[in-house]
Coordinates of C-alpha atoms and ligand atoms in Angstrom, one line a residue:
M26 CA 0.0 0.0 0.0
A27 CA 1.5 3.3 -1.0
D28 CA 2.3 5.8 1.7
T29 CA 0.1 4.4 4.4
P30 CA 2.0 4.8 7.6
K31 CA 1.3 2.4 10.5
S32 CA -1.5 3.6 12.6
Y33 CA -2.2 3.2 16.3
W34 CA -4.1 0.1 15.4
N35 CA -1.4 -1.5 13.4
S36 CA 1.0 -1.3 16.3
A37 CA -1.4 -2.4 18.9
R38 CA 1.1 -4.3 21.1
E39 CA 3.1 -1.2 21.9
G40 CA 2.5 0.4 25.3
L41 CA -1.1 0.5 26.6
R42 CA -2.7 0.1 23.1
S43 CA -3.5 -3.5 23.4
V44 CA -5.3 -2.8 26.8
E45 CA -7.3 -0.1 25.2
L46 CA -8.2 -2.2 22.1
R47 CA -9.2 -5.2 24.1
A48 CA -11.4 -3.1 26.5
A49 CA -13.2 -1.7 23.5
G50 CA -13.9 -5.2 22.1
F51 CA -11.1 -5.5 19.5
D52 CA -8.5 -8.3 19.2
P53 CA -5.0 -6.6 19.4
A54 CA -3.4 -9.5 17.5
A55 CA -5.9 -9.1 14.7
A56 CA -5.4 -5.3 14.7
E57 CA -1.8 -5.8 13.9
K58 CA -2.7 -7.5 10.7
L59 CA -5.1 -4.9 9.4
N60 CA -4.2 -3.5 6.0
A61 CA -6.0 -0.2 6.6
V62 CA -7.7 1.8 9.3
V63 CA -10.5 3.8 7.8
T64 CA -12.6 6.6 9.3
V65 CA -16.2 6.1 8.4
A66 CA -17.8 9.4 9.1
G67 CA -21.1 11.1 8.7
P68 CA -23.7 13.2 10.3
Y69 CA -26.3 10.7 11.6
T70 CA -29.6 11.1 13.3
N71 CA -32.9 9.2 13.4
A72 CA -34.7 12.6 13.6
H73 CA -35.2 13.2 9.9
R74 CA -35.3 11.5 6.5
C75 CA -32.3 13.3 5.0
N76 CA -29.7 11.6 7.2
N77 CA -31.5 8.7 8.9
R78 CA -29.9 6.1 6.7
V79 CA -26.3 7.3 7.4
R80 CA -25.8 4.9 10.3
R81 CA -26.9 1.9 8.3
I82 CA -24.7 2.9 5.4
A83 CA -21.8 3.5 7.9
D84 CA -22.3 -0.1 9.2
L85 CA -22.3 -1.5 5.7
L86 CA -19.1 0.4 5.0
V87 CA -17.4 -1.0 8.1
E88 CA -18.5 -4.6 7.0
A89 CA -17.2 -4.0 3.5
I90 CA -13.9 -2.6 4.8
A91 CA -13.5 -5.7 7.1
R92 CA -14.0 -8.0 4.0
R93 CA -11.0 -6.2 2.5
G94 CA -8.9 -6.7 5.6
G95 CA -9.3 -3.3 7.1
Q96 CA -11.0 -1.8 10.1
G97 CA -13.6 1.0 9.8
L98 CA -13.9 3.3 12.8
L99 CA -17.0 5.4 13.1
V100 CA -17.1 9.2 13.6
G101 CA -20.4 11.0 14.1
A102 CA -21.5 14.6 13.8
P103 CA -24.7 16.6 14.2
A104 CA -27.1 16.3 11.3
V105 CA -29.2 19.5 10.7
S106 CA -32.2 19.3 8.4
D107 CA -33.2 22.5 6.7
A108 CA -36.8 21.2 6.5
L109 CA -36.9 21.1 10.3
T110 CA -35.1 24.4 10.9
Q111 CA -36.2 26.7 8.0
G112 CA -38.5 29.5 9.2
T113 CA -37.7 28.9 12.9
A114 CA -35.4 30.5 15.5
H115 CA -33.0 27.6 14.9
A116 CA -32.5 28.2 11.2
G117 CA -29.0 29.7 11.8
Y118 CA -27.7 26.3 12.9
S119 CA -28.0 25.0 9.3
L120 CA -25.1 26.8 7.7
A121 CA -23.1 26.9 10.9
S122 CA -23.3 23.1 11.0
R123 CA -21.2 22.9 7.8
E124 CA -18.0 23.8 9.7
L125 CA -19.1 22.0 12.8
V126 CA -19.5 18.7 10.9
A127 CA -16.2 19.1 9.0
D128 CA -14.5 19.8 12.3
C129 CA -16.0 16.8 14.0
I130 CA -14.8 14.5 11.2
E131 CA -11.3 16.0 11.2
T132 CA -11.1 15.7 14.9
G133 CA -12.4 12.1 15.0
H134 CA -10.2 11.0 12.1
Q135 CA -7.0 12.5 13.6
A136 CA -7.7 11.3 17.1
Q137 CA -8.2 7.7 16.1
H138 CA -5.1 7.6 13.9
A139 CA -6.9 6.5 10.7
Q140 CA -5.2 6.4 7.4
A141 CA -8.2 6.9 5.1
M142 CA -11.7 8.2 5.2
I143 CA -15.1 7.5 3.7
V144 CA -17.6 10.2 4.4
V145 CA -21.3 9.7 4.2
S146 CA -23.1 13.0 3.3
G147 CA -26.8 13.8 3.4
C148 CA -28.8 17.0 3.9
D149 CA -27.6 20.1 2.2
K150 CA -24.5 21.3 4.2
S151 CA -23.4 17.7 4.8
G152 CA -22.6 17.6 1.1
A153 CA -20.0 20.3 1.6
A154 CA -19.0 19.1 5.0
A155 CA -18.2 15.7 3.5
L156 CA -15.7 17.1 1.0
M157 CA -14.1 19.6 3.4
P158 CA -12.3 17.2 5.8
L159 CA -11.2 15.1 2.9
A160 CA -9.6 18.2 1.3
R161 CA -8.4 19.4 4.7
T162 CA -6.6 16.3 5.9
N163 CA -5.8 15.0 2.4
A164 CA -6.4 11.4 3.7
F165 CA -7.2 8.8 1.1
G166 CA -10.9 8.8 0.7
L167 CA -14.2 9.6 -1.1
V168 CA -17.8 10.5 -0.4
V169 CA -20.9 8.2 -0.4
Y170 CA -24.3 9.8 -0.7
P171 CA -27.2 8.3 1.3
G172 CA -29.6 9.0 -1.5
T173 CA -32.5 11.2 -2.4
S174 CA -36.1 10.8 -1.7
S175 CA -38.1 8.8 -4.2
P176 CA -40.7 11.0 -5.9
G177 CA -44.4 10.7 -5.2
R178 CA -47.5 10.8 -7.3
V179 CA -51.2 11.5 -6.9
D180 CA -53.9 10.2 -9.2
S181 CA -56.3 13.1 -9.2
G182 CA -56.3 16.9 -9.0
P183 CA -53.9 19.4 -10.6
W184 CA -50.8 17.4 -9.6
A185 CA -51.8 14.2 -11.3
A186 CA -50.4 15.3 -14.7
K187 CA -46.9 15.4 -13.3
G188 CA -46.9 11.7 -12.9
E189 CA -44.3 10.1 -10.5
N190 CA -42.3 13.3 -10.1
L191 CA -43.8 15.0 -7.1
T192 CA -41.3 16.4 -4.5
L193 CA -41.4 18.4 -1.4
M194 CA -41.6 21.5 -3.5
D195 CA -45.0 20.5 -4.8
Y196 CA -46.3 20.0 -1.3
A197 CA -44.8 23.2 0.1
E198 CA -46.3 25.3 -2.8
A199 CA -49.6 23.6 -2.5
R200 CA -49.7 24.4 1.2
A201 CA -49.0 28.1 0.5
G202 CA -51.7 28.0 -2.2
R203 CA -54.2 26.6 0.4
D204 CA -53.3 29.4 2.8
A205 CA -54.1 31.8 0.0
G206 CA -57.4 30.1 -0.7
R207 CA -56.4 28.8 -4.1
I208 CA -56.2 25.1 -3.3
S209 CA -58.4 22.9 -1.2
D210 CA -57.5 21.1 2.0
D211 CA -58.3 17.7 0.3
V212 CA -55.6 18.2 -2.4
V213 CA -53.0 19.3 0.2
D214 CA -53.9 16.3 2.4
K215 CA -53.5 13.9 -0.5
L216 CA -50.1 15.4 -1.4
E217 CA -48.9 15.2 2.1
R218 CA -49.6 11.5 2.2
C219 CA -48.1 10.7 -1.2
I220 CA -45.3 13.2 -1.7
M221 CA -42.4 11.3 -0.1
P222 CA -42.8 7.5 0.2
G223 CA -39.5 7.1 2.1
S224 CA -36.3 8.5 3.3
G225 CA -33.8 10.6 1.4
T226 CA -33.0 14.2 0.7
C227 CA -35.3 16.6 -1.0
G228 CA -35.9 14.9 -4.3
A229 CA -34.9 17.2 -7.2
M230 CA -32.2 19.8 -8.0
F231 CA -32.3 21.3 -4.6
T232 CA -29.2 21.9 -2.4
A233 CA -28.5 18.3 -1.2
N234 CA -28.7 16.9 -4.8
T235 CA -26.7 19.9 -6.0
M236 CA -23.9 19.0 -3.6
S237 CA -24.0 15.3 -4.4
T238 CA -23.8 16.3 -8.0
I239 CA -20.7 18.4 -7.2
A240 CA -19.1 15.6 -5.3
E241 CA -19.5 13.3 -8.3
A242 CA -18.5 16.0 -10.9
I243 CA -15.4 17.0 -8.9
G244 CA -14.3 13.4 -9.0
M245 CA -14.7 12.5 -5.3
M246 CA -17.7 10.2 -5.6
L247 CA -18.2 7.2 -7.9
P248 CA -20.1 7.7 -11.1
R249 CA -23.9 7.6 -10.7
G250 CA -23.5 8.0 -6.9
A251 CA -25.2 11.4 -6.7
S252 CA -28.7 10.5 -7.8
H253 CA -29.8 7.1 -6.3
P254 CA -33.0 6.9 -4.2
A255 CA -32.2 6.3 -0.5
D256 CA -34.7 3.4 -0.1
Y257 CA -37.9 1.9 -1.5
D258 CA -40.1 3.2 1.2
A259 CA -39.9 4.3 4.8
A260 CA -40.0 0.7 6.1
S261 CA -37.5 -0.8 3.7
D262 CA -33.8 -1.3 3.9
V263 CA -31.5 1.1 2.0
H264 CA -31.9 0.9 -1.8
D265 CA -29.8 -1.8 -3.7
D266 CA -28.1 1.0 -5.6
V267 CA -26.9 2.4 -2.3
K268 CA -25.5 -1.0 -1.3
A269 CA -23.8 -1.3 -4.6
Q270 CA -22.2 2.1 -4.1
V271 CA -21.0 1.1 -0.7
R272 CA -19.2 -2.0 -2.0
A273 CA -17.8 -0.2 -5.0
S274 CA -16.7 2.8 -2.8
V275 CA -14.7 0.5 -0.5
D276 CA -13.0 -1.2 -3.5
A277 CA -12.3 2.3 -4.9
L278 CA -10.7 3.4 -1.6
Y279 CA -8.3 0.4 -1.7
G280 CA -7.5 1.4 -5.3
L281 CA -6.8 5.0 -4.2
M282 CA -4.5 3.8 -1.4
A283 CA -2.7 1.4 -3.8
A284 CA -2.2 4.2 -6.3
G285 CA -1.2 6.8 -3.8
L286 CA -4.0 9.0 -5.1
R287 CA -5.2 11.6 -2.5
P288 CA -8.1 14.1 -2.5
R289 CA -5.9 17.1 -3.5
D290 CA -4.7 15.1 -6.5
I291 CA -8.3 14.9 -7.6
M292 CA -9.7 18.3 -6.3
T293 CA -7.7 20.4 -8.7
P294 CA -8.7 23.7 -10.3
Q295 CA -9.9 21.8 -13.4
A296 CA -12.0 19.5 -11.2
F297 CA -13.6 22.6 -9.5
E298 CA -14.4 23.9 -13.0
N299 CA -16.0 20.6 -13.9
A300 CA -18.2 20.9 -10.8
I301 CA -19.2 24.5 -11.6
V302 CA -20.1 23.6 -15.2
T303 CA -22.2 20.6 -14.1
A304 CA -24.0 22.5 -11.4
F305 CA -24.9 25.3 -13.9
A306 CA -26.0 22.8 -16.5
M307 CA -28.2 21.0 -14.0
G308 CA -29.7 24.2 -12.5
G309 CA -28.1 23.7 -9.1
S310 CA -28.9 25.6 -5.9
T311 CA -27.4 29.0 -5.2
N312 CA -25.9 27.4 -2.0
F313 CA -23.4 25.6 -4.1
V314 CA -21.6 28.9 -4.6
L315 CA -21.0 29.3 -0.8
H316 CA -20.1 25.6 -0.4
L317 CA -17.7 25.3 -3.3
L318 CA -15.8 28.3 -2.1
A319 CA -15.5 26.7 1.3
V320 CA -14.3 23.3 -0.2
A321 CA -11.8 25.1 -2.5
R322 CA -10.3 26.9 0.5
E323 CA -9.8 23.5 2.2
A324 CA -8.2 22.1 -1.0
G325 CA -5.9 25.0 -1.4
V326 CA -7.5 25.9 -4.7
P327 CA -7.7 29.7 -5.2
L328 CA -11.3 29.8 -6.4
T329 CA -13.2 33.1 -6.3
I330 CA -16.9 34.0 -6.8
E331 CA -15.9 35.9 -10.0
R332 CA -14.3 32.7 -11.3
I333 CA -17.5 30.7 -10.6
Q334 CA -19.3 33.3 -12.7
A335 CA -16.8 33.3 -15.5
V336 CA -17.0 29.5 -15.8
G337 CA -20.7 29.2 -15.3
E338 CA -21.9 32.0 -17.5
R339 CA -21.1 30.1 -20.7
V340 CA -23.1 26.9 -19.6
P341 CA -26.6 26.3 -20.9
L342 CA -29.2 24.7 -18.6
I343 CA -29.8 21.2 -19.9
A344 CA -31.3 19.1 -17.1
S345 CA -35.1 19.4 -16.7
L346 CA -35.3 18.9 -13.0
Q347 CA -37.3 20.8 -10.4
P348 CA -37.4 23.6 -9.4
H349 CA -37.0 24.8 -13.1
G350 CA -38.3 21.7 -14.8
P351 CA -40.9 18.9 -14.0
Y352 CA -38.6 16.0 -13.1
A353 CA -37.3 14.5 -9.9
M354 CA -33.6 13.4 -9.4
V355 CA -34.6 9.8 -9.5
S356 CA -35.9 10.3 -13.1
L357 CA -32.3 11.3 -14.0
H358 CA -31.0 8.4 -12.1
R359 CA -33.1 5.9 -14.1
L360 CA -31.7 7.5 -17.3
G361 CA -28.1 7.0 -16.1
G362 CA -27.6 9.8 -13.6
V363 CA -25.2 12.7 -13.6
P364 CA -22.8 10.9 -16.1
V365 CA -25.5 11.4 -18.8
V366 CA -25.4 15.2 -18.3
M367 CA -21.6 15.2 -18.1
K368 CA -21.2 13.1 -21.3
E369 CA -23.2 15.7 -23.2
L370 CA -21.1 18.5 -21.6
L371 CA -17.8 16.7 -22.3
E372 CA -18.8 16.1 -26.0
H373 CA -19.4 19.9 -26.4
G374 CA -16.1 20.9 -24.8
F375 CA -17.4 22.2 -21.5
L376 CA -15.4 19.8 -19.2
H377 CA -11.8 18.9 -18.5
G378 CA -11.9 15.2 -19.5
G379 CA -8.4 14.7 -18.2
A380 CA -9.4 15.4 -14.6
M381 CA -8.6 12.5 -12.2
T382 CA -11.4 10.8 -10.2
V383 CA -11.7 8.4 -7.3
T384 CA -12.1 5.5 -9.8
G385 CA -8.4 6.0 -10.5
R386 CA -9.4 6.9 -14.1
T387 CA -10.0 10.2 -15.7
L388 CA -13.4 11.8 -16.2
A389 CA -13.3 11.1 -19.9
Q390 CA -12.4 7.4 -19.2
N391 CA -15.3 7.1 -16.8
L392 CA -17.7 8.5 -19.3
R393 CA -16.5 6.3 -22.2
A394 CA -19.3 3.7 -21.6
T395 CA -22.0 6.3 -20.8
P396 CA -24.6 6.5 -23.6
T397 CA -24.9 9.7 -25.6
L398 CA -28.3 11.5 -25.7
A399 CA -28.7 10.2 -29.3
Q400 CA -28.1 6.7 -28.1
L401 CA -30.7 7.2 -25.2
G402 CA -33.4 8.0 -27.7
T403 CA -36.6 9.8 -26.8
Q404 CA -36.6 11.4 -23.4
D405 CA -36.8 15.0 -22.1
V406 CA -35.0 14.8 -18.8
V407 CA -31.6 15.8 -20.3
W408 CA -31.7 18.2 -23.3
P409 CA -29.0 18.6 -25.9
V410 CA -26.5 21.5 -25.5
A411 CA -27.6 22.6 -29.0
R412 CA -31.3 22.9 -27.9
P413 CA -31.1 23.7 -24.2
I414 CA -33.9 24.4 -21.7
A415 CA -32.4 27.9 -21.3
A416 CA -29.4 29.5 -23.0
A417 CA -26.3 30.2 -21.0
G418 CA -26.5 33.1 -18.6
N419 CA -30.1 32.5 -17.4
H420 CA -29.7 30.5 -14.3
I421 CA -27.3 31.8 -11.6
S422 CA -25.4 35.0 -12.0
V423 CA -23.1 36.9 -9.7
L424 CA -24.1 40.5 -9.5
K425 CA -22.3 43.5 -8.3
G426 CA -23.3 47.2 -7.8
N427 CA -23.9 49.9 -5.3
L428 CA -26.2 47.6 -3.4
A429 CA -23.7 44.7 -3.4
P430 CA -20.2 46.1 -3.6
E431 CA -18.7 42.7 -3.0
S432 CA -21.3 40.5 -4.7
A433 CA -24.7 39.0 -4.7
V434 CA -26.1 35.9 -6.3
L435 CA -29.1 36.0 -8.7
K436 CA -31.2 32.9 -9.3
L437 CA -33.4 33.0 -12.4
S438 CA -33.7 29.2 -12.9
G439 CA -33.7 29.5 -16.7
K440 CA -36.2 32.4 -16.9
T441 CA -35.7 35.5 -18.9
L442 CA -37.0 38.7 -17.4
E443 CA -39.8 40.2 -19.5
R444 CA -38.2 43.6 -20.0
G445 CA -34.7 42.3 -19.6
V446 CA -34.4 43.9 -16.1
F447 CA -36.6 44.0 -13.0
R448 CA -37.2 47.5 -11.6
G449 CA -39.4 47.8 -8.5
M450 CA -40.0 49.8 -5.4
A451 CA -38.5 48.5 -2.1
R452 CA -40.5 47.0 0.6
V453 CA -38.0 46.7 3.5
F454 CA -38.1 44.1 6.3
E455 CA -35.7 43.3 9.2
S456 CA -36.7 39.7 9.6
E457 CA -38.1 36.7 7.7
S458 CA -41.2 36.5 10.0
D459 CA -42.2 40.2 9.4
T460 CA -41.9 39.6 5.7
L461 CA -44.0 36.5 5.8
Q462 CA -46.7 38.3 7.7
A463 CA -46.8 41.1 5.1
I464 CA -47.0 38.7 2.2
R465 CA -49.8 36.7 3.9
A466 CA -51.7 39.9 4.7
G467 CA -51.6 40.9 1.0
N468 CA -49.3 43.8 1.7
V469 CA -46.7 42.9 -1.0
R470 CA -47.9 44.0 -4.4
P471 CA -46.8 43.1 -7.9
G472 CA -43.8 45.3 -8.9
S473 CA -42.3 45.3 -5.4
V474 CA -38.7 44.4 -4.6
V475 CA -38.9 42.8 -1.1
V476 CA -35.7 43.5 0.8
V477 CA -35.0 41.2 3.8
R478 CA -31.9 42.2 5.7
N479 CA -30.0 41.5 8.9
V480 CA -30.3 37.8 8.0
G481 CA -26.7 37.4 6.8
P482 CA -23.9 35.1 8.0
A483 CA -23.0 37.3 11.0
G484 CA -26.3 39.2 11.3
A485 CA -28.8 36.3 11.7
P486 CA -26.3 34.7 12.5
G487 CA -26.1 31.7 10.2
M488 CA -27.6 33.2 7.0
P489 CA -31.0 31.4 7.1
E490 CA -32.8 30.4 3.9
M491 CA -35.7 32.6 2.9
V492 CA -37.5 29.6 1.5
M493 CA -40.8 30.2 3.3
L494 CA -41.0 33.6 1.6
T495 CA -40.3 32.2 -1.9
I496 CA -42.8 29.4 -1.4
E497 CA -45.4 32.0 -0.2
L498 CA -44.8 34.2 -3.2
Q499 CA -45.1 31.2 -5.6
G500 CA -48.2 29.9 -3.8
R501 CA -49.8 33.3 -4.2
G502 CA -48.9 33.6 -7.9
L503 CA -46.5 36.4 -7.3
G504 CA -43.3 34.6 -8.2
E505 CA -42.9 36.4 -11.5
Q506 CA -44.1 39.8 -10.3
V507 CA -42.2 40.3 -7.1
A508 CA -38.4 40.2 -6.7
L509 CA -36.7 39.3 -3.4
I510 CA -33.3 40.5 -2.3
T511 CA -31.6 39.5 0.9
D512 CA -28.3 39.2 2.7
G513 CA -29.6 35.7 3.7
R514 CA -29.7 32.8 1.3
F515 CA -32.2 30.6 -0.5
S516 CA -33.1 27.0 -0.5
G517 CA -32.6 24.9 -3.6
V518 CA -36.4 24.7 -3.6
S519 CA -36.6 28.4 -4.1
H520 CA -37.4 29.9 -7.5
G521 CA -38.6 33.2 -8.7
I522 CA -36.6 36.5 -9.2
L523 CA -34.3 36.0 -6.3
V524 CA -31.1 37.8 -5.2
G525 CA -29.4 36.4 -2.2
H526 CA -25.9 36.5 -0.5
V527 CA -25.9 40.3 -0.8
S528 CA -22.6 41.3 0.6
P529 CA -21.3 43.0 2.6
E530 CA -24.4 42.1 4.7
A531 CA -26.3 44.8 6.7
A532 CA -24.7 43.7 10.0
K533 CA -21.3 44.5 8.5
G534 CA -22.3 47.9 7.2
G535 CA -23.4 46.8 3.8
P536 CA -25.5 49.2 1.7
I537 CA -28.5 46.9 1.9
G538 CA -28.9 48.3 5.4
I539 CA -29.6 51.8 4.1
V540 CA -32.5 50.9 1.7
R541 CA -35.7 52.7 2.6
E542 CA -39.3 51.9 1.8
G543 CA -40.2 53.1 -1.8
D544 CA -36.5 53.3 -3.0
A545 CA -36.2 52.1 -6.6
I546 CA -34.0 49.0 -7.1
V547 CA -32.9 47.6 -10.4
I548 CA -31.8 44.0 -11.1
D549 CA -30.1 43.7 -14.4
P550 CA -29.0 40.1 -15.3
R551 CA -27.3 41.2 -18.6
A552 CA -25.2 43.9 -17.0
R553 CA -24.9 41.7 -13.9
T554 CA -25.7 44.6 -11.6
L555 CA -27.8 45.2 -8.5
T556 CA -28.5 48.9 -8.2
L557 CA -30.1 51.2 -5.7
E558 CA -31.3 54.1 -7.8
L559 CA -30.2 56.9 -5.5
D560 CA -27.9 59.9 -5.9
P561 CA -24.4 58.9 -4.7
T562 CA -24.4 61.8 -2.3
E563 CA -27.6 60.5 -0.7
I564 CA -26.1 57.0 -0.5
A565 CA -23.0 58.4 1.2
R566 CA -25.1 60.5 3.6
R567 CA -27.2 57.5 4.6
L568 CA -24.1 55.2 5.0
A569 CA -22.4 57.8 7.2
S570 CA -25.4 58.2 9.5
R571 CA -25.8 54.5 10.4
D572 CA -23.7 52.4 12.6
G573 CA -24.2 49.2 10.6
S574 CA -23.8 46.8 13.5
R575 CA -25.8 43.7 14.1
V576 CA -29.4 44.1 15.2
G577 CA -31.6 41.5 16.9
P578 CA -31.5 39.7 20.2
P579 CA -28.2 39.3 22.0
L580 CA -26.4 36.0 21.4
R581 CA -25.6 33.8 24.4
P582 CA -21.8 34.1 25.0
G583 CA -20.0 30.9 24.1
S584 CA -22.9 29.5 22.1
V585 CA -22.3 28.0 18.7
L586 CA -24.0 30.9 17.0
D587 CA -22.1 33.5 19.1
K588 CA -18.8 31.9 18.0
Y589 CA -20.0 31.6 14.5
A590 CA -21.0 35.3 14.3
R591 CA -17.6 36.4 15.5
L592 CA -15.7 34.2 13.0
V593 CA -17.7 33.9 9.9
S594 CA -16.6 35.7 6.7
S595 CA -18.8 37.3 4.1
A596 CA -20.9 35.2 1.6
H597 CA -18.5 36.6 -1.0
Y598 CA -15.9 34.3 0.4
G599 CA -18.2 31.4 1.1
C600 CA -18.9 32.1 4.8
V601 CA -15.7 30.3 5.7
L602 CA -14.4 30.6 9.3
Ligands
FES711 FE1 -32.7 17.8 3.9 FE2 -33.9 19.1 1.9 S1 -34.3 19.3 4.0 S2 -32.3 17.7 1.8

C-alpha cells in the first residue's frame, strides 16, 4: 500500500494500546494484521429523512472494509435538516453546522489515527461538510451519498399530470396555495400522504442533490453516486443502488491507497471547474456557490466567486429537474444519472476530460461507456446543448453594484425577465417573519422588490434560507411579479426572481442596510448589476449616518452561533471561518 504509515491500530502491542483495544472489544493481534484503518464518518440522526440512513450505510461500509482486511472506525457529527429548521429560530444552525460537521470529522479522524476516510453525506450542508475534511486532511478517501427521496404521485387533481415526479416543493407550494385560498384542504392532504414515500434528501435539483452532483462532478464520488434513491419506502432497507455504491466505494478506496491518489490530487482547479459547469448545466442551488468556495479553501485551490461566474456563465441549462423543470432526481438516475449530463457537456467541450477521479481513471475514461443523448433515444429529462432548456447566462449570475459592492447571487432558474431587467419599489423588512406576515396579509404587491436584511452570515447569524418567503410568493402567484433580495440565502427549492448573498451584509455595514421603503431597485441580469437608484451623495449620507452593526436579540456568549457570528466571513468568500 503506497504511503500508508502504520496507525495506532497496526502497532497495537506497543504500550497501553492492546489494553485499550481489548477493552473496546477488539483483538489486538488481529489489529496488527489490518491492512488499513479507515474513518467512516457522517452526520447521523434518526430525527429526519435526510440523514436517517447514514448509520446503516456506515455499518455497511465497516463490514465491506472488514472484508477487504481493514477496520472501519465510526465518527459521528450533528445532522441538521433544513426542513426542520427553516423559518424557525434555529435556522442559523444549518449553515453553521457545515464547519461543525467538518471539524467533527477532522477531529475524530486524527484522534483515532486512521489512514483513510469515507464520508457519508446527506442533507444540504453535509454535502460540503463531507468534502471539506477530505480536502483538509488529504487522507485517502471519497464520499458516499445516502440518497435522495423517491418521488411521489397522486392520481387526481392538478398534480396528477406530473406523474411520478412530485417532490417536497409541490407540497410546500400547494400548502401556500391553500393558505391563500387557491387550493383545497383535500388536495393538500393527499399530497402530504403521497409526496415522499420514504427517506432521502429533497428529491430534485435542490441543495442536497446539487452538492451530491458536485461531489460526483469534482471526482470525489463514484459515477452515478449522486442520484440514487435512499430506499424503496420508509419501512424498507436502503436501496440496492446504495448497497452497490458502498461495496464499490470501498473497492475504490483500496484502489486509491494502492495508487497513492489523494483528495488534493483529484480536487484540482480543473475539477472545480467541472463541478461548476455541471452545477450550472443542471440548474443547481445557489448554496453551491458558498459551499464550493469553502471546499476550495480547504483544498488550497484559489477559487473566487468571480471565477465561478466566469466558468458558469457560458453553460446552458440542460437538465429538466425541479425547481425549473418537471422531473425529480430519480428520473435522472433511471436514465443513467449525472454521467449522462456530463457526457453531453464533455462532448461539447465544457469539461476537462483529463481530470482524475476516485475511480483511478480520468473523467473522460469514466464517461466512455455512458450512452450519448442520441443513443438514449426519446426522453426529455436531459436536453442537448444545441437545444437547451435555457441558453447560457439564465440560471445563476453573480451581480455587483452599489447595493452589493462585494457581490450578490441572482437565481433565475432559466427564466428571462420580460423587460430584460426588473425594476421595482423597495418593501423593507428586518426579519423573515415580518416579511411572511406582510405577504400573507396581501401587503406585498406586484412590482415590489422585497428587501429582507439583517439575516446574513453574522447578522442572523447563520444566514438562514428565505424559502418560506419564496414558497409563499409562488403559492400566491407572485413569483414572476415580485423580486426578493436579501443578505440571507435561499433553499434549492426556491425559485422566482431572487437575489441572495448580498454582501457586505447589513450587519457588517453593507449598503443593503440603508435601503428605505419606496426606494427604486434595479436587477439587471445582462449587465450583472444590482443597483439602488439613488444619488451617490444621498447613499454616502445614509451610510455615514448608520452604525451598521448587528441588530436582533443578543447572542448567548459561548454558544455556537455566538462563536459563528464572531468568526464567519462574508458570503462573497463562502462564509468560511
Ligand atoms: Fe434535507 Fe432538503 S431538508 S435535503
